[in-house]
Amino acid sequence: MLERGILMSMQTLNHPPFLTGDAFRKRTQTRCRGRANSTTALQLSSDESGNFAEPGTSLMRCKNSGSLLSQPNTVGVIGGVSLLSTLIFLEKLACWGSRNGKECPPFVVSSDPELSKVLSLRGPLPSARSRFDRIKLNQDLVIENLRSKRNFLQQSGARGLAMPCHLSHAWHSEISEDSSLPFLHDGDCVAMELKNAMLKPIHAAVTVGIGLLTTDSNFVASYYQEKLQSQGFEVVFLDKATEEHVLVPAMEALYRKDVEGARNLLRIAIHVLLVRAVNVVLLASDDLLGVLPHNDPLLRKCIDPMDALARSTIHWAETTAEVHKNI
């Protein structure tokens, strides 16, 4: 049943600038009951002055001959705007991939703070118009950054790619150009899971409705709408007035550390979509995750699309490993 609460893993994380798979596994082993003992590597590198290096430089210095990993099912994870979201995705990959005595798929990760700097998403909360202008102005730099990470991962032995970032998926096609590697799309993953769930229209609705909440609607909404509509779903958004007077103030309250105010406003936004006969609501924004407490009943009607991406990534890795085992 896909109507489930979102996996909440928003604990404060303190990591040194450079982490290897052993360090990451020691942390995840305390959080998972399965085994997570496969080869991994996390590239969060900095130079001697403490400044973050270009993607891949430290790992390439560590291993400058041949690929870092050689398994045919190695997953390359392209870090996006939010480091925390990347780490949460890795935790899902490690925990869910090691259930029932299985081994976590091998993975290599490239992540740096450059995207947040380029997009100026740190500091005071920008207005929706200002945020849109900043992203639009710098999208060429964003694409270049993400493509360099893709190239690093491919050189490091990745045989399939995943990108746990809603905003970065707006440039999925540009990032995947000139690459033959399988590159999972978050929109495809969640659309297929919803289709396989065999959801039924609510009340008098003709088609199954899927609600969508995002704080970057100019970039994120279109690709989710395209992927979901291709599977026969009707995508329902907040009307402009509700977005301006409920969702935006919710993010402003969160920035002011008014957690209760943010929760109440987010609940209103979710209810607005539910009364429009949607089956589930996609929380397609890092800003919206962790706002509601994990035991909030509304989360039973909400989905984190990155959960679908994690499950599809694990499925790809397991299937690929099985195919090569039989060759």
Short mmCIF file of N, CA and C in Angstrom, two decimals, residues 243-303:
data_model
loop_
_atom_site.label_atom_id
_atom_site.label_comp_id
_atom_site.label_asym_id
_atom_site.label_seq_id
_atom_site.Cartn_x
_atom_site.Cartn_y
_atom_site.Cartn_z
N GLU A 243 -1.54 28.92 -2.53
CA GLU A 243 -0.08 28.84 -2.50
C GLU A 243 0.52 30.09 -1.88
N GLU A 244 0.00 31.25 -2.25
CA GLU A 244 0.55 32.51 -1.76
C GLU A 244 0.22 32.77 -0.30
N HIS A 245 -0.96 32.32 0.13
CA HIS A 245 -1.42 32.65 1.49
C HIS A 245 -1.29 31.51 2.49
N VAL A 246 -0.91 30.32 2.00
CA VAL A 246 -0.75 29.18 2.91
C VAL A 246 0.64 28.55 2.80
N LEU A 247 1.01 28.12 1.59
CA LEU A 247 2.29 27.40 1.45
C LEU A 247 3.49 28.32 1.65
N VAL A 248 3.47 29.48 1.02
CA VAL A 248 4.59 30.42 1.18
C VAL A 248 4.73 30.86 2.64
N PRO A 249 3.64 31.24 3.33
CA PRO A 249 3.77 31.58 4.75
C PRO A 249 4.25 30.41 5.60
N ALA A 250 3.93 29.18 5.19
CA ALA A 250 4.42 28.00 5.93
C ALA A 250 5.95 27.96 5.89
N MET A 251 6.53 28.23 4.71
CA MET A 251 7.98 28.24 4.58
C MET A 251 8.59 29.42 5.34
N GLU A 252 7.90 30.55 5.34
CA GLU A 252 8.37 31.71 6.10
C GLU A 252 8.36 31.41 7.59
N ALA A 253 7.32 30.73 8.05
CA ALA A 253 7.25 30.35 9.47
C ALA A 253 8.36 29.39 9.83
N LEU A 254 8.64 28.46 8.94
CA LEU A 254 9.72 27.50 9.18
C LEU A 254 11.06 28.21 9.28
N TYR A 255 11.27 29.21 8.43
CA TYR A 255 12.52 29.97 8.46
C TYR A 255 12.66 30.73 9.77
N ARG A 256 11.53 31.21 10.31
CA ARG A 256 11.55 31.92 11.59
C ARG A 256 11.63 30.97 12.78
N LYS A 257 11.72 29.66 12.48
CA LYS A 257 11.75 28.61 13.50
C LYS A 257 10.41 28.50 14.24
N ASP A 258 9.35 28.96 13.60
CA ASP A 258 7.99 28.78 14.13
C ASP A 258 7.47 27.44 13.60
N VAL A 259 7.91 26.36 14.22
CA VAL A 259 7.60 25.02 13.72
C VAL A 259 6.11 24.75 13.78
N GLU A 260 5.48 25.12 14.87
CA GLU A 260 4.05 24.85 15.01
C GLU A 260 3.24 25.60 13.96
N GLY A 261 3.62 26.85 13.70
CA GLY A 261 2.93 27.61 12.67
C GLY A 261 3.11 26.99 11.30
N ALA A 262 4.33 26.53 11.00
CA ALA A 262 4.60 25.88 9.72
C ALA A 262 3.79 24.59 9.58
N ARG A 263 3.71 23.83 10.67
CA ARG A 263 2.94 22.58 10.63
C ARG A 263 1.47 22.85 10.36
N ASN A 264 0.89 23.81 11.03
CA ASN A 264 -0.53 24.10 10.85
C ASN A 264 -0.83 24.54 9.41
N LEU A 265 0.03 25.37 8.86
CA LEU A 265 -0.18 25.84 7.49
C LEU A 265 0.01 24.71 6.48
N LEU A 266 1.00 23.84 6.71
CA LEU A 266 1.20 22.71 5.81
C LEU A 266 0.01 21.77 5.86
N ARG A 267 -0.54 21.56 7.05
CA ARG A 267 -1.74 20.71 7.18
C ARG A 267 -2.89 21.28 6.36
N ILE A 268 -3.05 22.61 6.39
CA ILE A 268 -4.11 23.24 5.61
C ILE A 268 -3.89 22.99 4.13
N ALA A 269 -2.63 23.14 3.67
CA ALA A 269 -2.33 22.94 2.25
C ALA A 269 -2.64 21.51 1.81
N ILE A 270 -2.30 20.55 2.66
CA ILE A 270 -2.57 19.15 2.33
C ILE A 270 -4.08 18.90 2.30
N HIS A 271 -4.81 19.46 3.27
CA HIS A 271 -6.26 19.28 3.31
C HIS A 271 -6.93 19.88 2.07
N VAL A 272 -6.43 21.03 1.61
CA VAL A 272 -7.00 21.66 0.42
C VAL A 272 -6.93 20.71 -0.77
N LEU A 273 -5.82 19.99 -0.89
CA LEU A 273 -5.68 19.03 -1.99
C LEU A 273 -6.56 17.80 -1.76
N LEU A 274 -6.62 17.32 -0.53
CA LEU A 274 -7.40 16.12 -0.24
C LEU A 274 -8.90 16.33 -0.50
N VAL A 275 -9.40 17.51 -0.21
CA VAL A 275 -10.83 17.76 -0.44
C VAL A 275 -11.14 17.85 -1.93
N ARG A 276 -10.10 17.94 -2.74
CA ARG A 276 -10.30 17.94 -4.19
C ARG A 276 -10.19 16.52 -4.76
N ALA A 277 -10.38 15.55 -3.89
CA ALA A 277 -10.49 14.13 -4.25
C ALA A 277 -9.19 13.55 -4.81
N VAL A 278 -8.04 13.98 -4.27
CA VAL A 278 -6.80 13.32 -4.67
C VAL A 278 -6.59 12.10 -3.77
N ASN A 279 -5.96 11.07 -4.31
CA ASN A 279 -5.69 9.86 -3.52
C ASN A 279 -4.53 10.04 -2.57
N VAL A 280 -3.47 10.66 -3.08
CA VAL A 280 -2.29 10.91 -2.27
C VAL A 280 -1.71 12.28 -2.65
N VAL A 281 -0.82 12.79 -1.79
CA VAL A 281 -0.16 14.06 -2.03
C VAL A 281 1.35 13.83 -2.06
N LEU A 282 1.98 14.26 -3.14
CA LEU A 282 3.44 14.17 -3.23
C LEU A 282 4.05 15.41 -2.59
N LEU A 283 4.93 15.19 -1.63
CA LEU A 283 5.67 16.29 -1.03
C LEU A 283 6.99 16.43 -1.78
N ALA A 284 6.95 17.16 -2.87
CA ALA A 284 8.09 17.24 -3.79
C ALA A 284 8.97 18.44 -3.49
N SER A 285 9.44 18.51 -2.26
CA SER A 285 10.32 19.60 -1.86
C SER A 285 11.06 19.19 -0.59
N ASP A 286 12.35 19.44 -0.57
CA ASP A 286 13.13 19.15 0.64
C ASP A 286 12.63 19.98 1.81
N ASP A 287 12.14 21.19 1.53
CA ASP A 287 11.68 22.08 2.60
C ASP A 287 10.48 21.53 3.35
N LEU A 288 9.69 20.67 2.69
CA LEU A 288 8.46 20.18 3.29
C LEU A 288 8.66 18.92 4.12
N LEU A 289 9.80 18.25 3.93
CA LEU A 289 10.04 17.01 4.64
C LEU A 289 10.46 17.27 6.08
N GLY A 290 9.88 16.55 6.99
CA GLY A 290 10.23 16.70 8.40
C GLY A 290 9.46 17.79 9.11
N VAL A 291 8.60 18.51 8.38
CA VAL A 291 7.81 19.56 9.04
C VAL A 291 6.77 18.93 9.95
N LEU A 292 6.00 17.97 9.44
CA LEU A 292 5.00 17.29 10.26
C LEU A 292 5.67 16.21 11.11
N PRO A 293 5.18 16.00 12.33
CA PRO A 293 5.73 14.92 13.16
C PRO A 293 5.46 13.57 12.51
N HIS A 294 6.32 12.60 12.78
CA HIS A 294 6.23 11.30 12.09
C HIS A 294 4.93 10.57 12.35
N ASN A 295 4.26 10.89 13.46
CA ASN A 295 3.00 10.20 13.79
C ASN A 295 1.76 11.00 13.37
N ASP A 296 1.94 12.02 12.55
CA ASP A 296 0.80 12.81 12.09
C ASP A 296 -0.03 11.97 11.13
N PRO A 297 -1.33 11.84 11.36
CA PRO A 297 -2.18 11.01 10.49
C PRO A 297 -2.17 11.44 9.03
N LEU A 298 -1.93 12.73 8.77
CA LEU A 298 -1.93 13.20 7.39
C LEU A 298 -0.82 12.57 6.55
N LEU A 299 0.26 12.15 7.20
CA LEU A 299 1.37 11.56 6.45
C LEU A 299 0.97 10.24 5.80
N ARG A 300 -0.12 9.63 6.27
CA ARG A 300 -0.60 8.41 5.62
C ARG A 300 -1.11 8.70 4.21
N LYS A 301 -1.39 9.97 3.95
CA LYS A 301 -1.85 10.36 2.62
C LYS A 301 -0.75 11.05 1.81
N CYS A 302 0.46 11.05 2.33
CA CYS A 302 1.56 11.75 1.68
C CYS A 302 2.67 10.78 1.26
N ILE A 303 3.36 11.15 0.21
CA ILE A 303 4.45 10.33 -0.32
C ILE A 303 5.67 11.22 -0.55
#
